[in-house]
XYZ file of C-alpha atoms in Angstrom:
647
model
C -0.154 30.701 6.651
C 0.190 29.448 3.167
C 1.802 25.708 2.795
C 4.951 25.841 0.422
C 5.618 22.049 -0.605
C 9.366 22.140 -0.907
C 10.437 18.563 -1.467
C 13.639 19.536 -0.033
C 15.557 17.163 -2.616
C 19.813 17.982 -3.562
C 20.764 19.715 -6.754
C 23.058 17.603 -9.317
C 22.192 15.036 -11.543
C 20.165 12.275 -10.680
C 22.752 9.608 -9.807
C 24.304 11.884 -7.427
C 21.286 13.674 -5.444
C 21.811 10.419 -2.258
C 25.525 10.882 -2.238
C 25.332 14.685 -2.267
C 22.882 14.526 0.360
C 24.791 12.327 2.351
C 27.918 14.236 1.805
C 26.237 17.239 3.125
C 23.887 16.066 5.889
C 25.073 17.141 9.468
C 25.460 14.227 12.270
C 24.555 13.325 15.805
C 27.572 12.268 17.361
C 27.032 8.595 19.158
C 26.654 10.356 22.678
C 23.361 12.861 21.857
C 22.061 9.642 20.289
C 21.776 8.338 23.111
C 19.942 11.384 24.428
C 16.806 11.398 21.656
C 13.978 9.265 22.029
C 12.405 8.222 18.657
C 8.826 7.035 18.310
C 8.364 4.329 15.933
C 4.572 3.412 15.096
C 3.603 0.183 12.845
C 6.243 -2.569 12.854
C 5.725 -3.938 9.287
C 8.676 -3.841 7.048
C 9.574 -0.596 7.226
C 9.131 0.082 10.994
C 10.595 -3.192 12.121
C 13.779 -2.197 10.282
C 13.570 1.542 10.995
C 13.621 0.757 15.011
C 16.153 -2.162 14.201
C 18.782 0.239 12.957
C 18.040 3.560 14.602
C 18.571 1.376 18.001
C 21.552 -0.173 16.714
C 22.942 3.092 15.974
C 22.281 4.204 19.625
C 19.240 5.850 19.978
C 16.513 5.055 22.326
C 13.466 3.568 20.426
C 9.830 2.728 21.561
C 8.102 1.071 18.863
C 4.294 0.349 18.986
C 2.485 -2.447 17.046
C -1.258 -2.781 17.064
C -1.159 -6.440 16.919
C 0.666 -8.643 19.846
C 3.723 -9.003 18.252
C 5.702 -7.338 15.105
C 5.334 -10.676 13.552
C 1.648 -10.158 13.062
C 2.102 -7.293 10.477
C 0.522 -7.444 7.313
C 4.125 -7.316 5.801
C 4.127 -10.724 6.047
C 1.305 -11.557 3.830
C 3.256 -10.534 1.200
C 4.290 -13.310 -1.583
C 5.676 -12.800 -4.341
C 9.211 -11.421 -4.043
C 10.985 -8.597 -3.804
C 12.663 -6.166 -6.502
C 16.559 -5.615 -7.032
C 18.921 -4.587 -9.849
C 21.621 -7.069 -8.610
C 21.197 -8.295 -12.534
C 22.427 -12.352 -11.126
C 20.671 -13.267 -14.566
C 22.825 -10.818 -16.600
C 20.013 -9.883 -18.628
C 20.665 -6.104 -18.878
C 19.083 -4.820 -15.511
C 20.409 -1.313 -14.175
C 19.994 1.011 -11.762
C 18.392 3.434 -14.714
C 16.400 0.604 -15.844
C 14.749 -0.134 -12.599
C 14.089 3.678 -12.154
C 12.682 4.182 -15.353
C 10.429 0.711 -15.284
C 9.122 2.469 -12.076
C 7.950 5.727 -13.199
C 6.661 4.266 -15.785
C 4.954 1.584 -14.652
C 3.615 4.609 -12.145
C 2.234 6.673 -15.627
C 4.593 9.589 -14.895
C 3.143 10.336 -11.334
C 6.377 10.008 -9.190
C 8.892 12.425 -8.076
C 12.085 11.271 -10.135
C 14.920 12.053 -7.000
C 12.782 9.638 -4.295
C 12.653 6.725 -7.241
C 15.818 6.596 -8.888
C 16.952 6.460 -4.626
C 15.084 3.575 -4.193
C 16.547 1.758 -7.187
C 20.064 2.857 -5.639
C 19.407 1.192 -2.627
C 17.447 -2.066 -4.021
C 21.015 -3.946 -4.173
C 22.058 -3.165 -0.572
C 18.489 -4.483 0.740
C 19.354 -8.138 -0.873
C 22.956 -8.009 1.094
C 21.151 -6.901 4.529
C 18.527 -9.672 3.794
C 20.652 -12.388 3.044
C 23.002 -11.506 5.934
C 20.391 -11.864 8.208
C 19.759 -15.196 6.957
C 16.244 -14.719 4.962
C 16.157 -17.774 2.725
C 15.702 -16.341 -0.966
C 15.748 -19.076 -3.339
C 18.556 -20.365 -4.907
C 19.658 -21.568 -8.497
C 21.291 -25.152 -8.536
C 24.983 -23.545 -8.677
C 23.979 -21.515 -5.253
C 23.468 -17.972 -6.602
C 19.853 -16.245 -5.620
C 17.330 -16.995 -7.569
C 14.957 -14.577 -9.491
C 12.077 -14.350 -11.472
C 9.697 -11.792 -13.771
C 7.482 -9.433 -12.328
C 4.617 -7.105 -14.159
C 5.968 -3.987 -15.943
C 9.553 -5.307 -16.853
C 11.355 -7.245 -19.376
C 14.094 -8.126 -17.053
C 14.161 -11.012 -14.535
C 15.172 -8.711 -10.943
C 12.468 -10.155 -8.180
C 13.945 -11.934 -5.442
C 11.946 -14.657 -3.545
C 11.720 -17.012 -1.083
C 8.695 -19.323 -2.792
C 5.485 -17.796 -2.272
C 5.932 -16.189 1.344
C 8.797 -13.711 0.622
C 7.099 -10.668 2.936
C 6.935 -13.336 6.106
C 10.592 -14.248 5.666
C 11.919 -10.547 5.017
C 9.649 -9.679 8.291
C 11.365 -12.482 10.267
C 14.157 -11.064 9.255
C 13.717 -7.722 10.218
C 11.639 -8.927 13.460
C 15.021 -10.718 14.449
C 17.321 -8.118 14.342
C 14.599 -5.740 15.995
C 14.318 -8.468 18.738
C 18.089 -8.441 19.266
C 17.882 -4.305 20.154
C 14.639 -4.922 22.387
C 17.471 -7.524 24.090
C 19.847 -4.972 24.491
C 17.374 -2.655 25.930
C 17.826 0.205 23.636
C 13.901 -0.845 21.914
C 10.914 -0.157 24.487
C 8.095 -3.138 22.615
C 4.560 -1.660 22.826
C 2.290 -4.506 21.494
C -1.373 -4.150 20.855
C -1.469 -0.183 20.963
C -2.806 1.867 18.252
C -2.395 5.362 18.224
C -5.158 7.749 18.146
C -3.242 11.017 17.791
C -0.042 13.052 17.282
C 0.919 15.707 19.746
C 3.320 19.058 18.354
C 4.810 20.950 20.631
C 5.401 24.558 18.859
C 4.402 22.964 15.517
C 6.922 20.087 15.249
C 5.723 16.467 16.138
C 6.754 15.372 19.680
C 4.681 12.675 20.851
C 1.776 10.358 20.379
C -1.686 9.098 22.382
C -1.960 5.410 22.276
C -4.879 3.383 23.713
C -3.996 -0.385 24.830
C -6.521 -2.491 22.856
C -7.300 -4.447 26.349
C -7.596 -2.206 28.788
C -8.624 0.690 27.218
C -6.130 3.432 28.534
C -4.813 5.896 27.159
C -1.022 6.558 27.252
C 1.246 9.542 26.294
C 4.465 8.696 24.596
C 7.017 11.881 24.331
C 9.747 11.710 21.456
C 11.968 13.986 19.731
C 10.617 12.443 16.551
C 7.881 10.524 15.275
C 8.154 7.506 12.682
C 4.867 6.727 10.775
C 5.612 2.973 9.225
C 1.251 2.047 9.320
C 0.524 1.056 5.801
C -1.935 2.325 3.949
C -5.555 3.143 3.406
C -6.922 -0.021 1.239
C -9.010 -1.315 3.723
C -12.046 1.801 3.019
C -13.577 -0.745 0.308
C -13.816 -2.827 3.336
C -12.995 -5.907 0.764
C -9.547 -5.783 0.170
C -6.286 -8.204 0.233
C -5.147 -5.954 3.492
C -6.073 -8.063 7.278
C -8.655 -6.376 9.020
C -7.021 -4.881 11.097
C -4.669 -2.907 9.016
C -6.207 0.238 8.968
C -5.237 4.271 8.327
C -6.575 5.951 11.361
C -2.917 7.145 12.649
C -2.345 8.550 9.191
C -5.316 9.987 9.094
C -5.363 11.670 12.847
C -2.179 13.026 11.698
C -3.800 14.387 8.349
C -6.193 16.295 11.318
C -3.337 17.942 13.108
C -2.084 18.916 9.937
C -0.102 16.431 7.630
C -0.633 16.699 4.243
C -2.278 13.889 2.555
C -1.423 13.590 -0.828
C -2.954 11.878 -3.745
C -5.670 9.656 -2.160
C -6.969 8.367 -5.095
C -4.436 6.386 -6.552
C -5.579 2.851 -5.224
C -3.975 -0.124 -6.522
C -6.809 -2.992 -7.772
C -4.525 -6.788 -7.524
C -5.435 -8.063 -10.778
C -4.757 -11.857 -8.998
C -7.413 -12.500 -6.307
C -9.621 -15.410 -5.432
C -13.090 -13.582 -6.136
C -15.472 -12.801 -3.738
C -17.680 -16.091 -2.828
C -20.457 -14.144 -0.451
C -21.317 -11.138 1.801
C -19.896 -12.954 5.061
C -16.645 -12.319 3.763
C -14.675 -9.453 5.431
C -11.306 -9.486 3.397
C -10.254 -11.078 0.143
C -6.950 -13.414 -0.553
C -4.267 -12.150 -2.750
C -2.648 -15.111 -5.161
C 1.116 -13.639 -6.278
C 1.737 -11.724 -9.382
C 4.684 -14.092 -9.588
C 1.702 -16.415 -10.749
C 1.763 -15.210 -14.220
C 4.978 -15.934 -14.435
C 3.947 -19.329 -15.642
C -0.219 -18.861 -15.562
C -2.136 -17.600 -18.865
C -4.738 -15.825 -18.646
C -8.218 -15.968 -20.912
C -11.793 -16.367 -20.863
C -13.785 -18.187 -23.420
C -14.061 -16.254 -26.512
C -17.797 -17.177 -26.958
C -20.306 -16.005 -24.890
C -21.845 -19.178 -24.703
C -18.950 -21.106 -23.752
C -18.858 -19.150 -20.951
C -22.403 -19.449 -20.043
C -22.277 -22.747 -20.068
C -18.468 -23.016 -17.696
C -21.175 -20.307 -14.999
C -23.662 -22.758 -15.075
C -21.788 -25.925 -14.185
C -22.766 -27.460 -18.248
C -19.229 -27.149 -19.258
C -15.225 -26.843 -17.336
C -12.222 -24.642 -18.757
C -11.397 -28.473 -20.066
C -14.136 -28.363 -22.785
C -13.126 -24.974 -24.072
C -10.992 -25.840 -27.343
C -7.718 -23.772 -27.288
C -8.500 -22.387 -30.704
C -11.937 -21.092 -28.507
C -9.900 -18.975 -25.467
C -8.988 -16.065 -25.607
C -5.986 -15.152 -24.190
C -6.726 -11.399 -24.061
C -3.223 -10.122 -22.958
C -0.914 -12.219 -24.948
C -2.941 -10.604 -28.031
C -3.340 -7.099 -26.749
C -0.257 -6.784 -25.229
C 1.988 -9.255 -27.387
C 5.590 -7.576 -25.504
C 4.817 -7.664 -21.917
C 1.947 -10.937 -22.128
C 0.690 -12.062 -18.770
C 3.080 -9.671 -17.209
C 1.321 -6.502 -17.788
C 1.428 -4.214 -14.903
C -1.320 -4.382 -12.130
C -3.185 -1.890 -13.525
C -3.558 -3.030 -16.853
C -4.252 -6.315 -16.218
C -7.020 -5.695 -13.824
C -8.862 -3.616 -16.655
C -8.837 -5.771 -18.945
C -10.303 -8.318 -16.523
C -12.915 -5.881 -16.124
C -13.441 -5.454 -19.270
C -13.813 -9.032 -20.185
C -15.870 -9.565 -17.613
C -18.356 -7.310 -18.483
C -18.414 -8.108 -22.101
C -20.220 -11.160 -20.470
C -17.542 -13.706 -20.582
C -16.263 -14.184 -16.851
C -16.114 -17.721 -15.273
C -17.856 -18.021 -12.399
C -21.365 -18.042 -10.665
C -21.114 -13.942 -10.070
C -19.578 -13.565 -13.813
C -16.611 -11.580 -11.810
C -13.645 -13.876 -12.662
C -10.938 -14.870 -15.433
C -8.580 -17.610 -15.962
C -5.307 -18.339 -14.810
C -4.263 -21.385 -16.364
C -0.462 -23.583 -15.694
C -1.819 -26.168 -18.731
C 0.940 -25.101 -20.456
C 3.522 -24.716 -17.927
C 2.977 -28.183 -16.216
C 3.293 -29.512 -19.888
C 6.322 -27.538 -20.636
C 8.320 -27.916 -17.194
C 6.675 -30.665 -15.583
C 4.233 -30.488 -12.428
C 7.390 -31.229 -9.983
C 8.662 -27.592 -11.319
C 5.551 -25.776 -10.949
C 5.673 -27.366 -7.370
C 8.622 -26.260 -6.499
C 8.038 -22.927 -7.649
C 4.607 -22.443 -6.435
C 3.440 -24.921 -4.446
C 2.420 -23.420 -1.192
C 0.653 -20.860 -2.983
C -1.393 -23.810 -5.368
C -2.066 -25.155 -1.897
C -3.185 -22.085 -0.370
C -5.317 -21.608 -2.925
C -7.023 -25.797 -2.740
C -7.682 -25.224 1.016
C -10.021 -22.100 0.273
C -11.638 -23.026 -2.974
C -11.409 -26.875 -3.135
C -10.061 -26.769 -6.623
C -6.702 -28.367 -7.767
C -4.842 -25.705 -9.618
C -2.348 -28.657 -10.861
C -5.656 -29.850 -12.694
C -8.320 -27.100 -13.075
C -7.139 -22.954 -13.839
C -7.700 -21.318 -11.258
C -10.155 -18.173 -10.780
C -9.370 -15.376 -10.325
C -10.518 -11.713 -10.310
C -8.882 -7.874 -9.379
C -9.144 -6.520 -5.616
C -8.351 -3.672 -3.468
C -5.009 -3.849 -2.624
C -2.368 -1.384 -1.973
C -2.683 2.152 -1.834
C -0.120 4.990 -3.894
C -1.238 7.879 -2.058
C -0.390 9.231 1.719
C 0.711 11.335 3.686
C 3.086 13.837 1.382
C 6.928 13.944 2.495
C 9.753 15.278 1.271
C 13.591 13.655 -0.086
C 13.733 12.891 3.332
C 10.310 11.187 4.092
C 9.398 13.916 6.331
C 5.922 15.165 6.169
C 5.367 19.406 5.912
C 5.140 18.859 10.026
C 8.574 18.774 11.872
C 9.788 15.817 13.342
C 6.940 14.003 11.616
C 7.991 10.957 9.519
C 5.893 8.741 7.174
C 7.686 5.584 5.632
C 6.488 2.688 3.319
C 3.097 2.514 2.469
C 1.980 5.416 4.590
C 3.667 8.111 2.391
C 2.981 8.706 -1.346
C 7.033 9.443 -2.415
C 8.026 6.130 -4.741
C 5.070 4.391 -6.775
C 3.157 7.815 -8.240
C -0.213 6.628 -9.681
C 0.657 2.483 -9.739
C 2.916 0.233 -8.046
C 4.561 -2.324 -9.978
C 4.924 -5.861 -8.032
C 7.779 -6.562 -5.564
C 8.318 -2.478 -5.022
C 6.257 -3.006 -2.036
C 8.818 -4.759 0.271
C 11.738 -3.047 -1.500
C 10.453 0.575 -0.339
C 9.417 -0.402 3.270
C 13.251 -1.874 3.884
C 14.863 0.644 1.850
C 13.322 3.241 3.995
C 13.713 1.577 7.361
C 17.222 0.238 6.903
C 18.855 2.555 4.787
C 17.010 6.264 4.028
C 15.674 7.137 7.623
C 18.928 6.573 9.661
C 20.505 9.610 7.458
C 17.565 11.667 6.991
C 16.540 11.658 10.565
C 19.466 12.042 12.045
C 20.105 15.293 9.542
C 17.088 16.773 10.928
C 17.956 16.279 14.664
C 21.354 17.777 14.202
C 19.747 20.929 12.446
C 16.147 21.576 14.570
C 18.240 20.282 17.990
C 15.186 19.874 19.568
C 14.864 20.788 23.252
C 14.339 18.217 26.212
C 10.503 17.384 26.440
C 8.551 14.676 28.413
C 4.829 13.701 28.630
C 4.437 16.113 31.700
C 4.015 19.242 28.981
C 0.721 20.607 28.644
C 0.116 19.714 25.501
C 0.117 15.910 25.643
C -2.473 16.473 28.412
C -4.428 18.437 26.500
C -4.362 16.123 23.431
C -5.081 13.116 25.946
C -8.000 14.844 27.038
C -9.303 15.929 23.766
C -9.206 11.898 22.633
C -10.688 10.832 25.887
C -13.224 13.168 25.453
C -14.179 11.704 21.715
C -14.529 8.279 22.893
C -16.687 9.043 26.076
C -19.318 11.333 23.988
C -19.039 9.003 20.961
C -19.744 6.197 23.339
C -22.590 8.320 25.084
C -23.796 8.922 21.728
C -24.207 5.648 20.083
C -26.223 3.600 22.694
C -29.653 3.725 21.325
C -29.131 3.240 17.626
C -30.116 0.482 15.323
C -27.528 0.115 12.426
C -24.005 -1.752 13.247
C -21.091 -0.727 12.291
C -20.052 -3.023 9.844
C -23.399 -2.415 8.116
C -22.328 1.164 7.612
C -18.862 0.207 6.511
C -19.391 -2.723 4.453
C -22.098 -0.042 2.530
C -19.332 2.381 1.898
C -17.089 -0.076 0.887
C -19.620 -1.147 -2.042
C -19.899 2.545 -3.148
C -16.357 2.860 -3.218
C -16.055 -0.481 -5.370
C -18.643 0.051 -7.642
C -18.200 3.715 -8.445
C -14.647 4.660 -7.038
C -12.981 1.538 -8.424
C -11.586 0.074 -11.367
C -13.161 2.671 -13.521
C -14.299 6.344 -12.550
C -16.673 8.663 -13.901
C -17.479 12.532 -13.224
C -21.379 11.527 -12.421
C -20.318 8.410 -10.371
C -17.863 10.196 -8.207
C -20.002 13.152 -7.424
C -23.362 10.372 -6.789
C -20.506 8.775 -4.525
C -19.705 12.090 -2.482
C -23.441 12.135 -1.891
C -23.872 9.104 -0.780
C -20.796 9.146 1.346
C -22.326 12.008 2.923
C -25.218 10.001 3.300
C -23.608 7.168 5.522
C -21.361 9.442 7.426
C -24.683 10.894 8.766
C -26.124 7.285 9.170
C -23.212 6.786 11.156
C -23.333 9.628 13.517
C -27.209 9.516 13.837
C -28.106 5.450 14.000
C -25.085 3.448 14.873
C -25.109 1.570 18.169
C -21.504 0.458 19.894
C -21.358 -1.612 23.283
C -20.361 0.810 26.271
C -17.228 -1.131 27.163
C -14.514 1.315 28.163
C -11.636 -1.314 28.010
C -11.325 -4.202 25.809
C -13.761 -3.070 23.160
C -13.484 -4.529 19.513
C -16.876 -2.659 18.285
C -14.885 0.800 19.316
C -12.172 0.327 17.692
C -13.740 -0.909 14.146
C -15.719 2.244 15.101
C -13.575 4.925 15.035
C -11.418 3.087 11.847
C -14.929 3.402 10.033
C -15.205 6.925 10.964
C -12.017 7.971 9.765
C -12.610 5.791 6.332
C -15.935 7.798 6.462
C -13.910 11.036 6.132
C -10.862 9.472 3.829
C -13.723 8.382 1.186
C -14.963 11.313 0.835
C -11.821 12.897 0.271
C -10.322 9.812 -1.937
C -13.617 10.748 -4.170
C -13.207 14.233 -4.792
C -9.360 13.692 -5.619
C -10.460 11.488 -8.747
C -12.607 13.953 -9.205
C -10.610 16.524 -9.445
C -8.221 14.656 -11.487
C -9.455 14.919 -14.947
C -7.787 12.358 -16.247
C -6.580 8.858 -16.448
C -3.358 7.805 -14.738
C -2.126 4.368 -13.198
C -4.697 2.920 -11.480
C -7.428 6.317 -11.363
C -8.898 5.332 -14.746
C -11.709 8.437 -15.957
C -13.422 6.110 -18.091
C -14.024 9.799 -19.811
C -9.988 9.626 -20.894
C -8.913 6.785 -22.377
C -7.574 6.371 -25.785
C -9.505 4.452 -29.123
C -7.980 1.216 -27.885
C -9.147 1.727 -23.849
C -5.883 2.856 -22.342
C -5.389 5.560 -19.882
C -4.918 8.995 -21.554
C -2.893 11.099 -19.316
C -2.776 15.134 -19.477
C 0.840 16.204 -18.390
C 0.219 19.556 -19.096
C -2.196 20.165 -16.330
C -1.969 17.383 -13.661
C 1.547 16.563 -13.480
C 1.729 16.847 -10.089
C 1.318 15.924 -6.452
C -2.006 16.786 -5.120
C -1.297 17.427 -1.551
C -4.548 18.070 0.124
C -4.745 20.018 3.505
C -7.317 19.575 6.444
C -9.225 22.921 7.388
C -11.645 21.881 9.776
C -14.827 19.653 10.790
C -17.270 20.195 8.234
C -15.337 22.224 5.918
C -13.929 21.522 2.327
C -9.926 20.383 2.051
C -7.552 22.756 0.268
C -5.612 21.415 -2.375
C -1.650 22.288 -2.852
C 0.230 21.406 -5.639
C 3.805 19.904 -5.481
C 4.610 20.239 -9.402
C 6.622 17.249 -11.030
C 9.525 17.800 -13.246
C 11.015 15.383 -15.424
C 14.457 16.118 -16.978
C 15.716 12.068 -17.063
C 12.908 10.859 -18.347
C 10.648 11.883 -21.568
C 6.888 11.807 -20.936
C 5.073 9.477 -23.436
C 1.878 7.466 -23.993
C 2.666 4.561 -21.774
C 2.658 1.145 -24.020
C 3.290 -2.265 -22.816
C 2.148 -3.593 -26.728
């Protein structure tokens, strides 16, 4: 049966498509609330405040976290603020202008009706917030604070210093706490799912295994609530924990979810570089850091041989001598260039021979001028845990010496494909935040993150999923239908033959992984290429049947660590491959998939509307057969498609 991608959004003009929808949606009355069970997997952002307000509207809620407790999420790694047109700085914010900084800082890769939603809602999220007592930062008169982001000229990112994702989580981890009180949230702590159950083709339950004892558990719902974050983790290097992982997505993806656009993969242009191969994450510094920092590298190639080997510090190099590559290139936007762009030019720098440190893989970021300017109290105060973050892991005083710094892996664009109502093409099945593709097209700009994963918890699923039980009125079901024991049986069968099968091998896993997370740096990473991508494929190939053939994994059957970064391998395995061909099928450059075959004179990304403007949706067929690729096409009648330029 052919797939139809219908993104289901309402007719009208732009500002109106959330009211109309609204206007028109039908309800579940407060009693058959009562009556649905919703399953809520991942308590980040957006699940913690999805199962916060669904229970406080009435309906029963079991929410699973794969950590032992919600305030574990990787939500709360995140620093650097959060976006809102609340416009406290009157410097001409709007809801248009937040939209429009959004598709563009996403190159024209976003579907306009989900975007300009989020900018809607982007006030309302700072009201919840502050109402539930998150501590944004203040000006001295008492109104919230705000500061610049990348990709906007307009001061709209809210924060609470540098740990603004672990006081929205508290936030949303308190009010989630008060419903598990009340007993209308079931808390499932260190689960992860392993598959979705449909029942006559519309999602209706999940398979969990408990990370201690190993069993496996069916979970019956008349909806299911995907809030697990993305995919960033398959370079195994990345800003994301370890843990965070995209195996539910993915299993979901293999029962028939639609994953859309894998290859748009944000690269954090503000990392502390890699320092050795023990390493099995990276650590993010905030964009809000080049707010004050400058960037450069020596302009010299000397100069910066001599700062690599230890002859000469960032101190020696005369200011007349640094370059400060994206004041000069980019002489509107500076230092706050969007992710993207900043992270290429890092690159490029870098391998012009001018990076900073032992590996050659870093730049500058440099608060000379700021602490001069403002005073090292005020750079304190605005940064200071992060300056001492960064101390404690590299032993250098950023108050004295720039710090290093160099792009990672960080957040992923692409995900599961839903529709104005963040439902994927399977009934009942919901993907929120990170997990779905619908806001940030082919780049996220900074502090959209945490403003997406509470707009959609809080604010979008409470209408849309309740529209969907009123129309579909799903029947009665428990986890005594066939088809969860089935399901269970099919997973329990997996892990018994893949433990059966990998007893005598002589490659770990990590070996494996950290392998394919080299290939995906080096050739699907900053910058692509037709002959890398398809060498990539290969070799993907390659390690998937290394994998299968040679790795070994303990034959625990409950608490089992090596089984779990097993199977999230094995899935990353199969998302590579499919991440690869995407960018390979996408001739061109857009966001943060840069075809170093289309780029302009001056090294931007040249994008061709006329034949990729739009949502590649890719569909599962099978165990060693090729995805099929559907096309959702993008139309754009509010905003004019143009070279993007932040000069």
């Amino acid at each position: 049966m052919s797939i139809v991608l219908d993104s289901g959004e309402p007719a009208g003009p732009l500002a109106d498509k959330w009211d109309a929808f609204k206007d028109q949606m039908k309800l579940v009355s407060p009693a058959n609330k009562r009556k649905h069970t919703i399953l809520v997997v991942g308590t980040g952002l957006a699940g913690a405040s999805a199962a916060a307000t669904l229970a406080e509207l009435g309906y029963h809620v079991k929410a699973f976290c794969i950590q032992d407790s919600p305030r574990r999420a990787h939500s709360i790694a995140a620093q650097g603020g959060i976006n809102s047109t609340k416009n406290y700085p009157y410097d001409g914010d709007s809801v248009y202008r937040l939209f429009y900084d959004t598709i563009k800082g996403g190159d024209y890769r976003s579907r306009e009706s989900n975007v300009h939603r989020l900018a809607q809602l982007s006030a309302n999220i700072i009201d919840q917030c502050v109402a539930q007592g998150v501590p944004f930062a203040r000006e001295y008169g008492g109104e919230l604070a705000t500061r610049s982001f990348g990709g906007a000229q307009v001061s709209r990112t809210f924060y609470a210093k540098g740990q603004t994702g672990q006081q929205l989580l508290l936030g949303a981890y308190g009010a989630l706490n008060r419903q598990i009180d009340a007993g209308r949230v079931e808390m499932f702590e260190r689960r992860e799912m392993l598959d979705l159950v449909k029942v006559d083709g519309k999602a209706r339950g999940i398979i969990t295994r408990d990370l201690v004892t190993g069993k496996l558990e069916k979970h019956a719902g008349h909806a299911v609530l995907l809030c697990t974050g993305g995919y960033g983790r398959v370079y195994f290097l990345s800003t994301n924990a370890f843990n965070s992982n995209g195996t539910a997505a993915w299993r979901c993806h293999k029962r028939g979810a639609l994953f859309a656009n894998p290859c748009y993969v944000q690269i954090h242009p503000t990392c502390i570089p890699a320092s050795g191969d023990y390493q099995s994450k990276l650590t993010l510094m905030s964009e809000s850091l080049r707010n004050d920092g400058r960037v450069w590298v020596p302009k010299k190639h000397e100069d910066a041989e001599a700062i690599r080997n230890g002859s000469k510090t960032a101190k020696d190099i005369e200011p007349q001598d640094r370059d400060y590559y994206l004041e000069t290139k980019y002489p509107s936007f500076g230092n706050l260039v969007p992710r993207d762009v900043a992270s290429r030019n890092a690159k490029t720098v870098c391998d012009d021979g001018r990076g900073v440190n032992i590996t050659g893989r870093a730049v500058f970021l440099d608060f000379e001028t700021a602490i001069e300017r403002d005073g090292e109290d005020a750079i304190r105060d605005r940064y200071g845990n992060l300056f001492h973050m960064y101390e404690k892991i590299t032993g250098d005083n950023p108050y004295k010496v720039p710090m290093k710094i160099y792009p990672a892996t960080h957040y992923t664009m692409g995900g599961l494909w839903v529709d104005y109502s963040l439902m994927t093409n399977i009934p009942g099945l919901f993907a929120l935040g990170e997990a779905n593709f619908s806001d940030h097209g082919a780049n996220r700009l900074g502090a959209s993150a945490l403003m997406q994963g509470l707009a959609d918890g809080y604010f979008v699923i409470p209408h849309t999923l309740g529209n969907y039980l009123a129309t579909h009125k799903p029947a009665a079901i428990d986890e005594s239908h066939p088809e969860f024991e089935t399901v269970q049986q099919e997973v329990q069968d997996d892990i018994d033959s893949f433990l059966e099968s990998h007893q005598s091998g002589s490659t770990t896993v990590i070996d494996v992984y950290r392998r394919l997370g080299q290939v995906m740096y080096d050739r699907v990473g900053m910058a692509r290429t037709a002959d890398g991508l398809r060498s990539a494929i290969a070799d993907i190939r390659k390690l998937r049947e290394e994998f299968e053939n040679d790795v070994k994994v303990p034959q625990n059957t409950d608490f089992n660590k090596y089984l779990e970064v097993a199977f999230r391998a094995r899935d990353f395995l199969e998302m590579a491959e499919l991440l690869a061909r995407d960018a390979l099928e996408r001739e061109e450059s857009a966001g943060g998939h840069f075809r170093e075959e289309h780029q302009t004179e001056d090294g931007e990304a040249r994008r061709n509307d006329d034949d990729f403007a739009y949502v590649a949706a890719w569909e599962w067929k099978g165990d060693g057969e090729e995805h099929e690729l559907h096309k959702e096409q993008l139309v754009f009648e509010n905003v004019k498609l143009v070279q993007r330029s932040y000069k």
